Coordinates of C-alpha atoms in Angstrom, one line a residue:
X90 CA -4.4 -16.3 -17.2
X91 CA -1.4 -18.8 -16.8
X92 CA -0.7 -20.8 -13.7
X93 CA -3.1 -19.7 -11.6
X94 CA -7.1 -18.9 -11.1
X95 CA -9.5 -17.1 -9.0
X96 CA -12.2 -19.3 -7.8
X97 CA -14.4 -19.6 -4.5
X98 CA -12.8 -21.3 -1.7
X99 CA -14.6 -23.8 0.4
X100 CA -14.0 -22.1 3.4
X101 CA -15.6 -18.9 4.6
X102 CA -13.0 -16.9 3.0
X103 CA -14.6 -16.2 -0.4
X104 CA -12.9 -15.6 -3.2
X105 CA -9.2 -17.4 -3.5
X106 CA -6.1 -17.6 -5.6
X107 CA -5.1 -21.3 -6.6
X108 CA -2.2 -22.5 -8.7
X109 CA -3.0 -24.6 -11.5
X110 CA 0.9 -25.4 -12.2
X111 CA 3.9 -26.1 -9.9
X112 CA 5.6 -22.6 -9.1
X113 CA 9.3 -23.1 -7.5
X114 CA 10.9 -21.1 -5.0
X115 CA 11.3 -17.4 -6.4
X116 CA 9.0 -18.2 -9.4
X117 CA 6.9 -15.2 -10.8
X118 CA 3.4 -15.9 -10.3
X119 CA 1.7 -12.7 -11.6
X120 CA 2.5 -8.9 -12.4
X121 CA -0.5 -6.7 -12.2
X122 CA -1.2 -2.8 -12.0
X123 CA -3.8 -1.5 -9.7
X124 CA -7.1 -0.4 -11.0
X125 CA -6.3 3.0 -8.9
X126 CA -3.6 3.5 -6.5
X127 CA -2.5 6.7 -4.3
X128 CA 0.4 8.0 -2.6
X129 CA -0.4 8.4 1.4
X130 CA -1.4 11.9 2.4
X131 CA 1.5 12.2 5.1
X132 CA 4.1 10.7 2.8
X133 CA 3.4 13.6 0.2
X134 CA 3.4 16.2 2.9
X135 CA 7.0 14.9 4.0
X136 CA 8.3 15.8 0.6
X137 CA 8.4 12.4 -1.1
X138 CA 8.1 13.3 -5.0
X139 CA 6.2 10.8 -6.7
X140 CA 4.6 10.3 -10.0
X141 CA 0.8 10.9 -9.2
X142 CA -0.3 8.0 -11.0
X143 CA 2.4 5.2 -10.7
X144 CA 4.1 6.5 -7.6
X145 CA 7.8 6.1 -9.4
X146 CA 9.8 8.3 -7.0
X147 CA 10.9 11.7 -8.7
X148 CA 14.0 11.8 -7.3
X149 CA 17.5 10.2 -7.8
X150 CA 19.1 7.7 -5.0
X151 CA 21.6 10.2 -4.1
X152 CA 18.9 13.2 -3.8
X153 CA 16.9 10.7 -1.5
X154 CA 19.6 9.9 0.8
X155 CA 20.7 13.2 1.1
X156 CA 17.2 14.7 1.7
X157 CA 16.4 11.5 4.4
X158 CA 19.5 12.0 6.2
X159 CA 20.0 15.7 6.1
X160 CA 23.5 15.1 4.8
X161 CA 23.8 17.3 1.8
X162 CA 27.6 16.1 0.9
X163 CA 26.7 12.4 0.4
X164 CA 28.2 11.0 -2.5
X165 CA 26.8 7.7 -3.7
X166 CA 29.6 5.2 -5.3
X167 CA 28.5 3.5 -8.4
X168 CA 25.8 5.5 -9.2
X169 CA 26.0 5.0 -12.9
X170 CA 24.7 1.4 -12.2
X171 CA 21.2 2.8 -11.5
X172 CA 19.8 4.4 -14.4
X173 CA 17.5 7.3 -13.6
X174 CA 15.8 9.2 -16.7
X175 CA 14.0 12.0 -15.5
X176 CA 14.0 13.9 -18.6
X177 CA 10.5 12.4 -19.3
X178 CA 9.3 13.9 -16.2
X179 CA 6.2 15.8 -17.3
X180 CA 3.3 17.9 -15.4
X181 CA -0.5 18.6 -15.8
X182 CA -0.6 21.7 -17.8
X183 CA -3.5 23.0 -15.5
X184 CA -2.5 22.1 -12.1
X185 CA 1.1 21.2 -12.2
X186 CA 0.8 17.9 -10.8
X187 CA 4.0 15.6 -11.7
X188 CA 4.0 12.6 -13.6
X189 CA 7.2 10.4 -14.6
X190 CA 6.1 10.5 -18.1
X191 CA 3.6 11.2 -20.8
X192 CA 2.0 7.9 -20.6
X193 CA 1.4 8.1 -17.0
X194 CA 0.0 11.6 -17.3
X195 CA -2.4 10.0 -19.7
X196 CA -3.6 7.4 -18.0
X197 CA -4.4 9.2 -15.0
X198 CA -6.6 11.8 -16.9
X199 CA -8.7 9.1 -18.5
X200 CA -8.8 7.2 -15.3
X201 CA -9.4 10.0 -12.5
X202 CA -7.4 13.1 -12.8
X203 CA -10.1 15.2 -15.2
X204 CA -12.5 15.3 -12.6
X205 CA -9.9 15.8 -9.9
X206 CA -7.7 18.3 -11.3
X207 CA -7.3 21.6 -9.4
X208 CA -5.3 24.3 -8.1
X209 CA -3.4 22.4 -5.4
X210 CA -2.3 26.0 -4.2
X211 CA -5.8 26.9 -2.9
X212 CA -6.1 25.8 0.5
X213 CA -9.8 26.2 0.5
X214 CA -10.2 23.8 -2.4
X215 CA -12.6 20.8 -1.4
X216 CA -9.7 18.3 -1.9
X217 CA -7.4 20.3 0.1
X218 CA -9.8 20.8 2.8
X219 CA -10.7 16.9 2.8
X220 CA -7.1 16.2 2.8
X221 CA -6.3 18.2 5.8
X222 CA -9.2 16.5 7.6
X223 CA -8.2 13.5 6.7
X224 CA -4.3 14.1 8.0
X225 CA -5.6 15.3 11.4
X226 CA -7.5 12.3 11.9
X227 CA -5.0 9.7 10.7
X228 CA -1.3 10.2 11.7
X229 CA 1.4 7.7 10.4
X230 CA 1.9 5.3 10.2
X231 CA -0.9 5.4 7.3
X232 CA -2.6 2.1 6.2
X233 CA -4.8 3.8 3.5
X234 CA -5.8 7.4 2.2
X235 CA -9.0 9.3 1.7
X236 CA -8.0 10.3 -1.9
X237 CA -7.9 6.4 -2.8
X238 CA -11.7 6.5 -2.1
X239 CA -11.9 9.7 -4.2
X240 CA -10.0 8.4 -7.0
X241 CA -12.3 5.5 -6.8
X242 CA -15.5 7.7 -7.1
X243 CA -13.7 9.7 -10.3
X244 CA -12.8 6.6 -11.8
X245 CA -16.6 5.4 -11.7
X246 CA -18.0 9.1 -12.8
X247 CA -15.2 9.2 -15.6
X248 CA -15.7 5.6 -17.1
X249 CA -17.4 4.9 -20.3
X250 CA -19.9 2.8 -18.5
X251 CA -20.1 3.7 -14.9
X252 CA -22.5 0.9 -13.9
X253 CA -19.8 -1.6 -14.9
X254 CA -17.2 0.4 -13.2
X255 CA -18.8 0.5 -9.9
X256 CA -19.5 -3.2 -10.4
X257 CA -15.8 -3.9 -10.4
X258 CA -15.4 -2.4 -7.3
X259 CA -18.3 -4.0 -5.8
X260 CA -16.7 -7.1 -6.2
X261 CA -13.8 -6.5 -3.8
X262 CA -14.7 -7.7 -0.3
X263 CA -16.4 -5.0 1.3
X264 CA -17.9 -6.0 4.9
X265 CA -18.0 -3.6 7.5
X266 CA -18.6 -6.2 10.2
X267 CA -18.1 -9.8 10.3
X268 CA -21.1 -11.2 12.0
X269 CA -19.6 -14.7 12.6
X270 CA -17.0 -13.1 14.7
X271 CA -18.8 -9.9 15.8
X272 CA -15.8 -7.8 14.4
X273 CA -16.0 -4.5 13.4
X274 CA -13.4 -3.0 10.9
X275 CA -11.2 -0.3 13.2
X276 CA -11.9 2.4 11.0
X277 CA -15.8 2.0 11.7
X278 CA -16.3 1.9 15.2
X279 CA -18.4 3.9 17.1
X280 CA -15.9 6.2 18.3
X281 CA -15.1 7.2 14.7
X282 CA -18.8 8.1 13.6
X283 CA -18.3 11.9 13.6
X284 CA -15.3 11.4 12.1
X285 CA -16.6 9.3 9.0
X286 CA -19.6 11.5 8.6
X287 CA -17.4 14.6 8.5
X288 CA -15.2 12.8 5.8
X289 CA -18.2 11.6 4.1
X290 CA -19.7 15.0 3.6
X291 CA -16.4 16.7 2.6
X292 CA -15.9 13.9 0.1
X293 CA -19.1 14.5 -1.5
X294 CA -18.0 18.1 -1.7
X295 CA -15.4 16.9 -4.1
X296 CA -16.9 14.6 -6.1
X297 CA -20.9 13.6 -6.9
X298 CA -23.0 12.6 -9.5
X299 CA -25.7 9.9 -10.3
X300 CA -23.1 7.0 -10.3
X301 CA -21.3 7.5 -7.4
X302 CA -24.4 8.8 -4.9
X303 CA -24.9 5.1 -3.6
X304 CA -21.8 5.5 -2.2
X305 CA -21.9 8.9 -0.4
X306 CA -24.9 7.8 1.8
X307 CA -23.7 6.8 5.4
X308 CA -24.0 3.0 4.6
X309 CA -22.5 3.4 1.4
X310 CA -19.4 5.2 2.6
X311 CA -18.7 2.8 5.4
X312 CA -19.0 0.2 2.6
X313 CA -16.3 1.5 0.5
X314 CA -14.0 2.9 3.5
X315 CA -14.0 -1.0 4.4
X316 CA -13.6 -1.9 0.9
X317 CA -10.1 0.1 0.7
X318 CA -9.2 -0.7 4.3
X319 CA -9.7 -4.4 3.8
X320 CA -8.2 -4.7 -0.1
X321 CA -5.9 -1.7 -0.3
X322 CA -2.2 -3.4 -0.9
X323 CA 0.3 -1.2 0.6
X324 CA 3.0 0.2 -1.9
X325 CA 6.5 0.9 -1.4
X326 CA 9.1 2.3 -3.5
X327 CA 12.5 3.8 -2.8
X328 CA 15.3 5.0 -5.2
X329 CA 17.8 4.2 -2.4
X330 CA 16.5 0.7 -2.0
X331 CA 16.5 0.3 -6.1
X332 CA 20.4 1.7 -6.0
X333 CA 21.4 -0.8 -3.1
X334 CA 19.8 -3.9 -5.2
X335 CA 21.8 -2.5 -8.2
X336 CA 25.1 -2.3 -6.5
X337 CA 24.8 -5.8 -4.7
X338 CA 24.7 -7.2 -8.3
X339 CA 28.0 -5.6 -9.2
X340 CA 31.2 -7.7 -9.5
X341 CA 33.8 -6.8 -7.0
X342 CA 36.6 -8.0 -4.9
X343 CA 35.9 -9.1 -1.1
X344 CA 37.6 -6.1 0.3
X345 CA 35.4 -3.7 -1.9
X346 CA 32.3 -5.5 -0.8
X347 CA 33.1 -5.4 2.6
X348 CA 33.6 -1.5 2.2
X349 CA 30.5 -1.1 0.3
X350 CA 28.4 -2.9 3.1
X351 CA 29.6 -0.9 5.5
X352 CA 29.0 2.2 3.7
X353 CA 25.6 1.1 3.1
X354 CA 24.9 0.3 6.8
X355 CA 26.1 3.7 7.6
X356 CA 23.7 5.3 5.2
X357 CA 20.5 3.5 6.7
X358 CA 22.0 4.5 10.1
X359 CA 22.2 8.3 9.0
X360 CA 18.5 8.0 7.6
X361 CA 17.3 6.1 10.5
X362 CA 18.4 8.7 12.9
X363 CA 17.1 11.7 11.1
X364 CA 14.0 9.9 9.4
X365 CA 13.1 7.1 11.5
X366 CA 10.9 4.6 9.6
X367 CA 9.9 7.2 7.0
X368 CA 12.0 5.6 4.6
X369 CA 10.1 5.0 1.3
X370 CA 7.6 6.7 -0.8
X371 CA 4.5 4.8 0.3
X372 CA 0.7 4.4 -0.5
X373 CA -1.8 1.7 -1.4
X374 CA -3.6 0.6 -4.4
X375 CA -6.6 -1.9 -5.3
X376 CA -5.6 -5.0 -7.4
X377 CA -8.0 -7.1 -8.7
X378 CA -5.9 -10.7 -8.9
X379 CA -3.6 -9.9 -5.9
X380 CA -6.7 -9.1 -3.6
X381 CA -8.0 -12.7 -4.2
X382 CA -5.1 -13.6 -2.1
X383 CA -6.0 -14.7 1.2
X384 CA -3.9 -14.2 4.1
X385 CA -1.5 -17.0 6.0
X386 CA 0.9 -16.4 8.9
X387 CA 3.2 -18.9 7.4
X388 CA 3.2 -17.6 3.5
X389 CA 3.8 -19.4 0.5
X390 CA 4.1 -16.1 -1.6
X391 CA 4.6 -12.5 -1.3
X392 CA 3.8 -9.3 -2.8
X393 CA 6.7 -7.0 -4.1
X394 CA 7.1 -4.0 -6.3
X395 CA 10.7 -4.4 -8.4
X396 CA 10.0 -2.1 -10.9
X397 CA 9.9 0.9 -8.4
X398 CA 6.4 1.6 -9.4
X399 CA 2.9 0.8 -8.4
X400 CA 3.1 -2.6 -10.4
X401 CA 2.7 -5.4 -7.7
X402 CA 5.0 -8.8 -8.4
X403 CA 3.5 -11.8 -6.7
X404 CA 6.2 -14.3 -5.9
X405 CA 6.6 -17.6 -4.8
X406 CA 8.4 -17.9 -1.3
X407 CA 8.5 -21.8 -1.2
X408 CA 7.4 -24.8 -4.0
X409 CA 3.6 -24.3 -4.4
X410 CA 1.8 -27.6 -6.4
X411 CA -1.1 -27.6 -8.8
X412 CA -4.0 -27.1 -6.4
X413 CA -2.3 -25.4 -3.6
X414 CA -4.0 -22.1 -2.3
X415 CA -1.6 -19.1 -2.8
X416 CA -1.6 -17.0 0.3
X417 CA 0.4 -13.8 1.1
X418 CA 0.8 -12.4 4.7
X419 CA -1.1 -9.5 5.5
X420 CA 1.0 -8.7 8.3
X421 CA 4.6 -6.9 7.8
X422 CA 7.6 -8.8 9.0
X423 CA 7.5 -7.7 12.8
X424 CA 3.8 -8.2 13.0
X425 CA 4.3 -11.7 12.0
X426 CA 6.8 -12.7 14.2
X427 CA 4.9 -11.7 17.3
X428 CA 2.3 -14.3 19.2
X429 CA -0.7 -15.9 17.6
X430 CA -2.9 -13.8 19.8
X431 CA -1.1 -10.5 18.9
X432 CA -1.6 -11.5 15.1
X433 CA -5.1 -12.7 15.4
X434 CA -5.9 -9.2 17.2
X435 CA -4.6 -7.3 14.3
X436 CA -6.1 -9.2 11.7
X437 CA -9.4 -9.1 13.3
X438 CA -9.1 -5.4 13.5
X439 CA -8.0 -4.5 10.0
X440 CA -9.2 -7.2 7.9
X441 CA -12.4 -8.6 10.0
X442 CA -11.7 -12.4 10.4
X443 CA -9.9 -14.5 13.0
X444 CA -7.2 -16.4 11.6
X445 CA -7.0 -20.1 11.5
X446 CA -4.4 -20.9 9.1
X447 CA -2.1 -23.7 9.6
X448 CA 0.5 -21.9 11.8
X449 CA -2.3 -20.6 14.1
X450 CA -4.1 -23.6 14.4
X451 CA -0.8 -25.5 15.5
X452 CA -0.5 -22.6 18.0
X453 CA -3.9 -22.7 19.2
X454 CA -2.7 -24.3 22.8
X455 CA -0.6 -21.0 23.4
X456 CA -2.1 -18.8 26.4
X457 CA -4.1 -15.5 24.8
X458 CA -1.3 -12.8 26.0
X459 CA 0.9 -10.4 24.5
X460 CA 4.5 -9.6 25.0
X461 CA 5.6 -6.3 27.2
X462 CA 6.4 -4.8 23.6
X463 CA 3.0 -5.5 22.0
X464 CA 1.4 -4.4 25.5
X465 CA 2.8 -1.2 24.8
X466 CA 1.5 -0.7 21.5
X467 CA -1.8 -1.5 22.9
X468 CA -1.6 1.4 25.4
X469 CA -0.6 3.6 22.4
X470 CA -3.7 2.7 20.4
X471 CA -5.8 3.1 23.3
X472 CA -4.7 6.8 23.5
X473 CA -5.1 7.7 19.9

């Protein structure tokens, strides 16, 4: 491993990623494919077509923006600057699930699909029943998917060495409770006991076997839910965003640039009016190395998906020196700008820790209060 190493932190954070060489701002620290990834259930229901293995979108930027804006006559300029090769798209011979290429089809079959292949038009199939139950319990915005758990179980069962595969997933942090702070993951609160039992029983109808039985007990299922809840990395891919990035690299006159910027602003306005925040193909994945990155409210690195699929790229946001811990933000940009109290509340609910990063420590004298906007969010949460 070049330039970084995973080792135990001297704090209570457990594993951490440390630099072993200097990284300048913008440097790529690592790239990694997940053990498993999965598109969110509601995202798929809203017709975001994606490769079932790598989550690469299966529509052109023009098709993407026409669908999101409900304007079928939109024509994107400079469409030739962004190559989309859909000739390689293939499907499972049995169930018809789509893949961007034969390679992804083969990888999926070897990893998990052999056990999960089913007729997706059959609403009574155990997978369809599980997905429908999940969607009724977890409305957008989504943060994980029950199918990520199912793929983990299938991955273990299909593995040539199931015990080693199970051990790989057990290496992820999988606490259901942080005893020190008396925190319980928000998916595992007492109000969700019935939901969890239902999901566990429906999951057992989809996949079972000697090697995964420990994960299908009430305690084991909670552990698995906490594992994906605290380690799942959000993945976002977008043909429109890829096209925008490509055209912004083109050489053109100032006048052309101004016209293009206005056109792009208008596109996003159309999309927002019609689709709101449903902009990207979204899902989550489990990354062995990237998951070792701890959180900071003033991160020195960020996770991006520049390849338009589920491969994560960890990039330095500022100079990182040998011996420095490499930290990312677990919060999105909007949440990161909120008060210390609000940031800590969200991190406690989702990741079971109270953040005392350098930024939080420096703001410790701030009163524990939330803004009016954050209070309204709390009211929405209480009504769910």
